[in-house]
CSV table of C-alpha atoms and ligand atoms in Angstrom, one decimal:
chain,number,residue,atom,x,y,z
A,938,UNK,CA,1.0,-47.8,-5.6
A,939,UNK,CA,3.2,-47.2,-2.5
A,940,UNK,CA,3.1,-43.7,-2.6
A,941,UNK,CA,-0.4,-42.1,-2.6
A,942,UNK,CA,-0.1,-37.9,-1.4
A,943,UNK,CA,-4.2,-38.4,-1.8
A,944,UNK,CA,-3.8,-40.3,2.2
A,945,UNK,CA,-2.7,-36.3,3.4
A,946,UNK,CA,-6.2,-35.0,2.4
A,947,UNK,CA,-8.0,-37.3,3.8
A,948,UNK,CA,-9.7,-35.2,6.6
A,949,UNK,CA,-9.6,-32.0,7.1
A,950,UNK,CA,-7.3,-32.8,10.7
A,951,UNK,CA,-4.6,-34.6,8.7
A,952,UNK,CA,-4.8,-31.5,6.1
A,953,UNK,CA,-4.4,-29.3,9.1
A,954,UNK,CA,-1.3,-31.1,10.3
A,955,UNK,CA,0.7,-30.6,6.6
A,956,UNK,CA,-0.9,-27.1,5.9
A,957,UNK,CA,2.3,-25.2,4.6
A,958,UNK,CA,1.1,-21.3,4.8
A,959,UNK,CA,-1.1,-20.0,7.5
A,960,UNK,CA,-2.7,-16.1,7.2
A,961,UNK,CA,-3.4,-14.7,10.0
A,962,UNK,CA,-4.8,-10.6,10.6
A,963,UNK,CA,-1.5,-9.8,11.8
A,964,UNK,CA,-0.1,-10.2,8.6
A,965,UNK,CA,-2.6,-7.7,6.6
A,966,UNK,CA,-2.6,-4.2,6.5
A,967,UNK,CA,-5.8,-1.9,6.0
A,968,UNK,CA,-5.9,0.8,3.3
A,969,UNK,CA,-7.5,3.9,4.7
A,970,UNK,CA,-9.0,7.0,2.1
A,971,UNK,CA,-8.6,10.3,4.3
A,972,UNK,CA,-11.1,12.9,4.0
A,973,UNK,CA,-10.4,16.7,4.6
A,974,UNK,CA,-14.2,16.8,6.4
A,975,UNK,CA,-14.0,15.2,9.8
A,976,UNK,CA,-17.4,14.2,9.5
A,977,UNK,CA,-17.3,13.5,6.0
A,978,UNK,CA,-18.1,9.8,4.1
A,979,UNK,CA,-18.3,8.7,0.9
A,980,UNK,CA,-18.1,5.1,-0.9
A,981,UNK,CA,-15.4,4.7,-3.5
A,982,UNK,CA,-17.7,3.4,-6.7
A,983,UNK,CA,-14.9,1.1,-8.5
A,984,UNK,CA,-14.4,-0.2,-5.0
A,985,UNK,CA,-17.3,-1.8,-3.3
A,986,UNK,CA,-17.0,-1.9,0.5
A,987,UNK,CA,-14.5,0.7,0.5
A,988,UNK,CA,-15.2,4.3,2.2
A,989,UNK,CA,-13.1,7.3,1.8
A,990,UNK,CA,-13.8,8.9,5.6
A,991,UNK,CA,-13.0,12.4,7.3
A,992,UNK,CA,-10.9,11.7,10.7
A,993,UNK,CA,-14.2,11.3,13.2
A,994,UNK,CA,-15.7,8.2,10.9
A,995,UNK,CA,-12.3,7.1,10.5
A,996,UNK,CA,-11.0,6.6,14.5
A,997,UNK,CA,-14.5,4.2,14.8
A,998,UNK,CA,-13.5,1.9,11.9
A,999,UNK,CA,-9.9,1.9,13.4
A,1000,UNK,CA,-11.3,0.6,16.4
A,1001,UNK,CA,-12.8,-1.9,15.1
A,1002,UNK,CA,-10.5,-3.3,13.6
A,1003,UNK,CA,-7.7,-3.2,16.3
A,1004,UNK,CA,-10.8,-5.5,18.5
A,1005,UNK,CA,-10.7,-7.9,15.7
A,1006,UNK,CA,-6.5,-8.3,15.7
A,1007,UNK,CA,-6.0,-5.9,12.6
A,1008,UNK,CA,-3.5,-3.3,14.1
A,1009,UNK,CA,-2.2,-2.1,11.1
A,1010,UNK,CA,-3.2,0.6,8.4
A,1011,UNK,CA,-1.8,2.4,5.7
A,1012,UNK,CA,-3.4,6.0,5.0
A,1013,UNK,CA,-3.8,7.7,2.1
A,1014,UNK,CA,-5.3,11.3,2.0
A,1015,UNK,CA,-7.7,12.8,-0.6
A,1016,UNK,CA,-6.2,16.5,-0.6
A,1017,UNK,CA,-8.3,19.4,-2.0
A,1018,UNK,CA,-7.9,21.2,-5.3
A,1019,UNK,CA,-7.4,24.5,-3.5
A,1020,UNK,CA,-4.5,22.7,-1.7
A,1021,UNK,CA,-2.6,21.6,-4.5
A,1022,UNK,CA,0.9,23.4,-6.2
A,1023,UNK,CA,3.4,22.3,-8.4
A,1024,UNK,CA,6.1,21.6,-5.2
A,1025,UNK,CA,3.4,19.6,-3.1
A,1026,UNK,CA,3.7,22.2,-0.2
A,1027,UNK,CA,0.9,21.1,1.5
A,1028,UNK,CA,2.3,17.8,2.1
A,1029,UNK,CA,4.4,19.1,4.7
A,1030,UNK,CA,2.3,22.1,5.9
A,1031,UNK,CA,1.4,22.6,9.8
A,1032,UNK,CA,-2.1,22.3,9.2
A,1033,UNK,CA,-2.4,19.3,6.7
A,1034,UNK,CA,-5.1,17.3,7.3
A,1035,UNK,CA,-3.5,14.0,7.3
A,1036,UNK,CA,-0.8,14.9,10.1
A,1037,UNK,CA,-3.2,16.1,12.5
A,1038,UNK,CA,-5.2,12.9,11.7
A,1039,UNK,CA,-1.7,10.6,12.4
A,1040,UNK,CA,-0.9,12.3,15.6
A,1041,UNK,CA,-5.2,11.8,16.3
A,1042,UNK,CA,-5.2,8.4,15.3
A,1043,UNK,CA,-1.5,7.3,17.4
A,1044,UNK,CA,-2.7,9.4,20.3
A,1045,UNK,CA,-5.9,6.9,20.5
A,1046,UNK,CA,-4.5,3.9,19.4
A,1047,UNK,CA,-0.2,3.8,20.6
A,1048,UNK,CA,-0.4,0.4,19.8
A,1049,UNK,CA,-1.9,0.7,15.9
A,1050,UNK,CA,1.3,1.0,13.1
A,1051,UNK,CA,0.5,4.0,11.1
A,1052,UNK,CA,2.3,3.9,8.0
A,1053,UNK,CA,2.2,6.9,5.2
A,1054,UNK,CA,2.3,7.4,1.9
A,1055,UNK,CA,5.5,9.3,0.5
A,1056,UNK,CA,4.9,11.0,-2.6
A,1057,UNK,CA,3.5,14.1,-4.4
A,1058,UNK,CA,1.4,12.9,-6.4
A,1059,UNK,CA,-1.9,13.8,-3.9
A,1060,UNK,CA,-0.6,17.1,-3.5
A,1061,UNK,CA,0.3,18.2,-6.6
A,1062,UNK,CA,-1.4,19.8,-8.9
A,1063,UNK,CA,0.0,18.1,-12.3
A,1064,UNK,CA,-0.6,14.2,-10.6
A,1065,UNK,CA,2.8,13.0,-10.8
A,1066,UNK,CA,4.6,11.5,-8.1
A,1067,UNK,CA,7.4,13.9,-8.5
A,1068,UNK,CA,8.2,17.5,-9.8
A,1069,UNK,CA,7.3,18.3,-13.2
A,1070,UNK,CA,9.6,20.4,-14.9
A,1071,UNK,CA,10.2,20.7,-19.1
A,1072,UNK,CA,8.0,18.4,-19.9
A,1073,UNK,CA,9.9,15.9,-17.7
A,1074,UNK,CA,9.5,14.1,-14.0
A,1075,UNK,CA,12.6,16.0,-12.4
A,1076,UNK,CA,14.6,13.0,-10.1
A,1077,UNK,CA,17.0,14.9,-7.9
A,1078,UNK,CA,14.6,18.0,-7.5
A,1079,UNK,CA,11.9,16.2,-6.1
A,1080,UNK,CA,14.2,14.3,-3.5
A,1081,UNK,CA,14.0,17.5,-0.9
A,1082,UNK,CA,10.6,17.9,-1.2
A,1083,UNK,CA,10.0,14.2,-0.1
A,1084,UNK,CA,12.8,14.8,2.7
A,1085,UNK,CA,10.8,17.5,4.0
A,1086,UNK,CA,7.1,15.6,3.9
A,1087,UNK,CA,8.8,12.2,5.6
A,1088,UNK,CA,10.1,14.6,8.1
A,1089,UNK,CA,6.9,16.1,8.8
A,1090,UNK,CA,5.1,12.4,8.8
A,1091,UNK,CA,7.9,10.9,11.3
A,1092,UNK,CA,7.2,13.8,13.6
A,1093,UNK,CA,3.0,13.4,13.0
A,1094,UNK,CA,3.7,10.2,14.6
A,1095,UNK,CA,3.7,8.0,11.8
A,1096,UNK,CA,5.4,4.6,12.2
A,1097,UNK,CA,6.7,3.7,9.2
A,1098,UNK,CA,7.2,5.8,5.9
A,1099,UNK,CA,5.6,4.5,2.4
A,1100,UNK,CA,8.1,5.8,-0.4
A,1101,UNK,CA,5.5,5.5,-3.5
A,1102,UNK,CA,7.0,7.6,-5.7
A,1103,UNK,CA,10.0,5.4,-7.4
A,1104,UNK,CA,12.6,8.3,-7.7
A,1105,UNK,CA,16.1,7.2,-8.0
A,1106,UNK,CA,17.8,7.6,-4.5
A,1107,UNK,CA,15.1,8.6,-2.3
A,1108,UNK,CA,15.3,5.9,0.6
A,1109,UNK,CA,18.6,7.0,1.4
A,1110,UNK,CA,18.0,10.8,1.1
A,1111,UNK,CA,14.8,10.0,2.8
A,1112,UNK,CA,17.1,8.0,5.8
A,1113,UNK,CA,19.7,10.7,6.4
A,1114,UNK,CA,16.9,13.3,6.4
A,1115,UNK,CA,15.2,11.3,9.4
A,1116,UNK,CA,18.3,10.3,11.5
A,1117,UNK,CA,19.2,14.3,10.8
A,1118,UNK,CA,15.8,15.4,12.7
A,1119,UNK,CA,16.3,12.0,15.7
A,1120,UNK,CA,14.1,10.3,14.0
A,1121,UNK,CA,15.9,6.8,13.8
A,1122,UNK,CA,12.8,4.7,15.1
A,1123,UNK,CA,10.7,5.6,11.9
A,1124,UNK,CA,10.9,2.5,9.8
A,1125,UNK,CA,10.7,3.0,5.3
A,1126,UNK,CA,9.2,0.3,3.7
A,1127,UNK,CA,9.9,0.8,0.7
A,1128,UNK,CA,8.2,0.7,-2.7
A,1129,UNK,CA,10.7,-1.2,-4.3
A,1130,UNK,CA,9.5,-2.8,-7.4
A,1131,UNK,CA,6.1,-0.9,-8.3
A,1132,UNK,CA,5.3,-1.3,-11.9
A,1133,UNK,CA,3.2,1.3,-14.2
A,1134,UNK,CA,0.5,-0.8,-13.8
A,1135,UNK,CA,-3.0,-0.3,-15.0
A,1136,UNK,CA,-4.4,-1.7,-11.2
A,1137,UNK,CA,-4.2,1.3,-10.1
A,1138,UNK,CA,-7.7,3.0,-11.8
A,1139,UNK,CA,-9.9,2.7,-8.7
A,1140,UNK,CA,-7.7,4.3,-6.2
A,1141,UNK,CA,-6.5,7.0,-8.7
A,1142,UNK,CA,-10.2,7.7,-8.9
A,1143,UNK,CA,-10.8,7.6,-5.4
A,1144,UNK,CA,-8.0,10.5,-4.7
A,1145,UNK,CA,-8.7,12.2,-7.8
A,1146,UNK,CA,-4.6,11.8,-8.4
A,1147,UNK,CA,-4.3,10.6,-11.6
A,1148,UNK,CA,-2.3,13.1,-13.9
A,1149,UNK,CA,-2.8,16.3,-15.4
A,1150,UNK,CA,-4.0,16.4,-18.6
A,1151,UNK,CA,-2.1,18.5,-20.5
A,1152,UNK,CA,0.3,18.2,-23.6
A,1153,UNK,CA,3.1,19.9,-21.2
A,1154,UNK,CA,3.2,16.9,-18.9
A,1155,UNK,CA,3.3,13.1,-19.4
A,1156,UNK,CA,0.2,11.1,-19.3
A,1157,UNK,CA,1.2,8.1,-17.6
A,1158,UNK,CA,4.3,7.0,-15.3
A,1159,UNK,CA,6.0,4.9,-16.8
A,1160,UNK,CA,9.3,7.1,-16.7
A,1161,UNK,CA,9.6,6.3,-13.2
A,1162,UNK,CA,7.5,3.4,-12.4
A,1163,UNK,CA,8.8,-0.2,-13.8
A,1164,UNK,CA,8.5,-1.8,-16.8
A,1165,UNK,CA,5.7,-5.0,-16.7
A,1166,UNK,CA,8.1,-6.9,-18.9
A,1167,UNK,CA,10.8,-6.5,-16.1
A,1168,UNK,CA,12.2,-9.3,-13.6
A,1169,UNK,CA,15.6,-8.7,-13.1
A,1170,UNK,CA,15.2,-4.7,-12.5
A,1171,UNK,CA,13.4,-5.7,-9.6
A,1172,UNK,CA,16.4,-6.9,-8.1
A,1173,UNK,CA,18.4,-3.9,-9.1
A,1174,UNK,CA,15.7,-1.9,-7.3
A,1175,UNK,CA,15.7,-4.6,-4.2
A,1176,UNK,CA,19.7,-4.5,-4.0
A,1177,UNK,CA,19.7,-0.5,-4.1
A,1178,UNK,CA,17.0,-0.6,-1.3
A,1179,UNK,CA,18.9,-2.0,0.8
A,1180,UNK,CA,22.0,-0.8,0.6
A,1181,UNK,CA,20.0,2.6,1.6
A,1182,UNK,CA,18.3,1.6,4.4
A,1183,UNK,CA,15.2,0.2,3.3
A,1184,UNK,CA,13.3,-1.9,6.4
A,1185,UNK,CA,10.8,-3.9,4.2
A,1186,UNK,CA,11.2,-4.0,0.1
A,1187,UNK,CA,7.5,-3.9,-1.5
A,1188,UNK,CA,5.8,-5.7,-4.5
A,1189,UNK,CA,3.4,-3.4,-6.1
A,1190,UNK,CA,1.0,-4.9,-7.5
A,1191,UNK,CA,0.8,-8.3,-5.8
A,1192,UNK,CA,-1.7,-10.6,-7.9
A,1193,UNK,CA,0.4,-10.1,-11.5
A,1194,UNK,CA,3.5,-10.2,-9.6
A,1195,UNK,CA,3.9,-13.2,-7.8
A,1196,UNK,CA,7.4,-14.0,-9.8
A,1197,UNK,CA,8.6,-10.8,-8.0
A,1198,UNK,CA,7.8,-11.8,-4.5
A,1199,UNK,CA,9.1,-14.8,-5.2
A,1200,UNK,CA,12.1,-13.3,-6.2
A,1201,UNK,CA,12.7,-11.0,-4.0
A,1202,UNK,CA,11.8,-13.5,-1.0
A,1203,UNK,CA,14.6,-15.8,-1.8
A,1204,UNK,CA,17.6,-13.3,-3.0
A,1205,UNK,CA,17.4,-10.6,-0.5
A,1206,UNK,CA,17.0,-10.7,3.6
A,1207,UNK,CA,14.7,-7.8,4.5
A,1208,UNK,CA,10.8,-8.6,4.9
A,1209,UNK,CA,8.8,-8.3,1.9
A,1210,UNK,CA,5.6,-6.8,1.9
A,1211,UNK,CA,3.0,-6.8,-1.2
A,1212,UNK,CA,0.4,-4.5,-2.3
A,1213,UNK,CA,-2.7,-6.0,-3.3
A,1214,UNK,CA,-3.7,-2.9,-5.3
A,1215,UNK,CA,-7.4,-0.9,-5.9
A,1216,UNK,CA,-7.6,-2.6,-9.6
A,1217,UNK,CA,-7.2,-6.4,-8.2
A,1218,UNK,CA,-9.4,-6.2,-5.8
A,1219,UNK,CA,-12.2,-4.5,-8.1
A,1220,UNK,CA,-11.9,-7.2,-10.3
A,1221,UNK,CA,-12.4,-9.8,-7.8
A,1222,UNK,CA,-15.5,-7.8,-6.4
A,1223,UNK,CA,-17.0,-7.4,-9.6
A,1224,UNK,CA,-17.0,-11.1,-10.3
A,1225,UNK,CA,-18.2,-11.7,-7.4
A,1226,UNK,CA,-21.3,-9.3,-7.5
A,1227,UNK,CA,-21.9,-10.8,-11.2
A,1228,UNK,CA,-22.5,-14.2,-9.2
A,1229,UNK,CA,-19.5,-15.5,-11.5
A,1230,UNK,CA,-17.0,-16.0,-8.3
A,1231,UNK,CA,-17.7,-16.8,-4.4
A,1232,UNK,CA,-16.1,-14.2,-2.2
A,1233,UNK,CA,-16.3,-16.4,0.4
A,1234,UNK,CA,-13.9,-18.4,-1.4
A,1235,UNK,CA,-12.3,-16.4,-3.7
A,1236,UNK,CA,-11.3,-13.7,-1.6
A,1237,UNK,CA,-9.3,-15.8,1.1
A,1238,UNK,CA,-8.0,-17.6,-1.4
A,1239,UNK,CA,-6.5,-15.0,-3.1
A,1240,UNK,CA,-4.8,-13.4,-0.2
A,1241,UNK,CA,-3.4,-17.3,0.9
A,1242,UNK,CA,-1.7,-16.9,-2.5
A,1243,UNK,CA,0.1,-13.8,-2.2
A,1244,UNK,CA,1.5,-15.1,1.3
A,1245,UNK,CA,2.4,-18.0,-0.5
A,1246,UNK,CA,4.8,-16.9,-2.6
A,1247,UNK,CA,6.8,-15.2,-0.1
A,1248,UNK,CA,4.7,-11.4,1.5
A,1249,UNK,CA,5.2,-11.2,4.4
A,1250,UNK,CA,2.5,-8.4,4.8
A,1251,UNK,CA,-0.3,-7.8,2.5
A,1252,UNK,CA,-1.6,-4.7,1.9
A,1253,UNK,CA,-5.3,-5.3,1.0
A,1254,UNK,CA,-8.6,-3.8,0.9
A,1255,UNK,CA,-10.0,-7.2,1.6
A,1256,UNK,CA,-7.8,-6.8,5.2
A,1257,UNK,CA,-10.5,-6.2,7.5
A,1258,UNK,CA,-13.0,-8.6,5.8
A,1259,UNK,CA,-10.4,-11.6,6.6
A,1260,UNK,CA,-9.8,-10.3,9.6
A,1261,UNK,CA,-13.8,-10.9,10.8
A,1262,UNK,CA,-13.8,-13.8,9.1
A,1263,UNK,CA,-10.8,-15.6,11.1
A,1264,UNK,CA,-12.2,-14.2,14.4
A,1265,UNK,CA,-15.9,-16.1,13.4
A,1266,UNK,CA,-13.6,-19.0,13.1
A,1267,UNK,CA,-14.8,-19.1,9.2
A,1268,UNK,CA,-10.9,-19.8,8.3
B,2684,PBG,C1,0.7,7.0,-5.2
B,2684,PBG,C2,0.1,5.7,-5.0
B,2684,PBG,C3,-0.7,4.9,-5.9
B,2684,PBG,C4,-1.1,3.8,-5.2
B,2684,PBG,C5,-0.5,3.8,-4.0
B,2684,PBG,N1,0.3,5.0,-3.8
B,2684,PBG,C6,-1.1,5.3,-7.3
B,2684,PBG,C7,-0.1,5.5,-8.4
B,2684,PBG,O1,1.1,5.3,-8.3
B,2684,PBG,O2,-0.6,6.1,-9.4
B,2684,PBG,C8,-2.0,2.7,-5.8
B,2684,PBG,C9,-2.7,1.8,-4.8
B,2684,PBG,C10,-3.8,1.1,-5.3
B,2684,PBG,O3,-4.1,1.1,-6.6
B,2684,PBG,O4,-4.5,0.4,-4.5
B,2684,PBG,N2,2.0,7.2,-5.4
């Protein structure tokens, strides 16, 4: 034999020397669960590891993981019953919890990226992403209300917007209604492609966001979120993005959807970014605590892959776990 690729793996120097994909904690990005309660804590159950944590337990965790190289975060706020309508007012009220915790958490850390999630479905009180109206998730109606809450995050101090919500023409609405206020510096990163995907259970659980049940108003999403079955609509999606001003086009979920990035990565120019979602990482946790999987292996593994196939930043829950793991010189 002339040719033998086995001579490449030979030590681990000579594998370090062809390694294709490197993952370093500047690539992640750290899901945070919001409390009202400054002092308040709780762990989510489907999501081992993971706390939901009122804004004084939550500035010490962001610490900690800026000292470990893990500047970015992604925060998600569990809003109150009492708080919730059917027009998500809250969202964009003066004394929301998770604005005053933005402009807290950028006035201690300037150099963190605080990004936000767009969308009503934690504020409103039927648990759809948009307005419910005749039965039906309304498109163009629910465009100024998420105008008015990206206006009110941009001006909390958040870095970049997180349109969740999937509604037909809301990165540009969202755009004008930014540059309109002098907010031009506040990047979108979109959700592009996000699928009605049943990964979702633990988060929905730990926000208590899942819809309304009532025969008036759809039980799932899948009128707005995509279609599993659906490659080339992810395009479509990617295409109209961009043309609106999108500054990174997101994969949601990551694991089942490594075709997307893939995709996406070689037809279109912006950075792609992938959600590793509540439901993947549960099931990698679960295996692990059943002694069927070794996190230690598995979990870095898994995050390797999704960078493989073309994210450019990961959202995980795993962030902060890799992240002390490739300071302790462990990968
Ligand atoms: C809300 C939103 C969801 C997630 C992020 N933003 C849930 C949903 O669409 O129902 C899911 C994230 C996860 O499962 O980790 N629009």
């Amino acid at each position: 034999m002339m040719i033998r690729p086995r001579r490449n793996r030979r030590s681990a120097a000579v594998r370090g020397l062809v390694r294709e994909t490197h993952l370093t904690p500047g690539h992640l990005i750290q899901p945070l669960f919001l409390l009202p309660d400054p002092q308040g804590e709780s762990e989510v159950s489907s999501l081992p590891g993971t706390f939901r944590r009122g804004i004084d337990r939550l500035l010490p965790e962001i610490e900690a993981c800026m000292e470990l190289g893990l500047r970015s975060f992604v925060m998600f706020p569990a809003v109150p019953d009492e708080n919730k309508d059917k027009e998500a007012t809250y969202s964009y009220a003066d004394d929301n919890f998770y604005l005053l915790a933005a402009k807290a958490i950028k006035q201690r850390f300037p150099e963190a990226c605080l990004i936000s999630d767009v969308a009503m479905d934690p504020y409103s009180i039927d648990g759809h992403d948009g307005l419910v109206g005749q039965g039906r998730i309304l498109n163009d109606e629910s465009l100024p209300i998420l105008a008015k809450m990206s206006v009110a995050q941009a001006a909390a101090g958040f870095d970049i917007l997180g349109p969740s919500d999937m509604m037909d023409g809301r990165v540009g609405f969202m755009r004008q209604a930014l540059d309109s206020e002098g907010f031009y510096e506040t990047g979108i990163m979109s959700y592009t492609a996000k699928y009605a995907s049943a990964y979702y259970g633990p988060f929905r659980a730990a926000l208590d966001s899942a819809p309304r049940e009532d025969e008036d108003i759809p039980k799932d999403k899948k009128t707005y979120q995509m279609d599993p079955a659906n490659a080339r609509e992810a395009l479509r999606e990617a295409f109209l993005d961009t043309e609106e001003g999108a500054d990174f086009l997101m994969v949601k979920p990551a694991l089942h959807y490594l075709d997307i990035i893939a995709m996406l990565k070689a037809e279109t120019e912006l950075p792609i970014a992938a959600y590793h979602v509540s439901g993947e990482c549960a099931m990698l946790l679960a295996a692990c605590q059943n002694g069927w999987l070794d996190y230690e292996q598995a979990m870095p593994e898994v995050l390797l892959s999704i960078h493989r196939a073309g994210a450019d930043a990961i959202l995980t829950y795993f962030a902060k776990d890799y992240a002390l793991r490739y300071r302790n010189g462990r990968l």
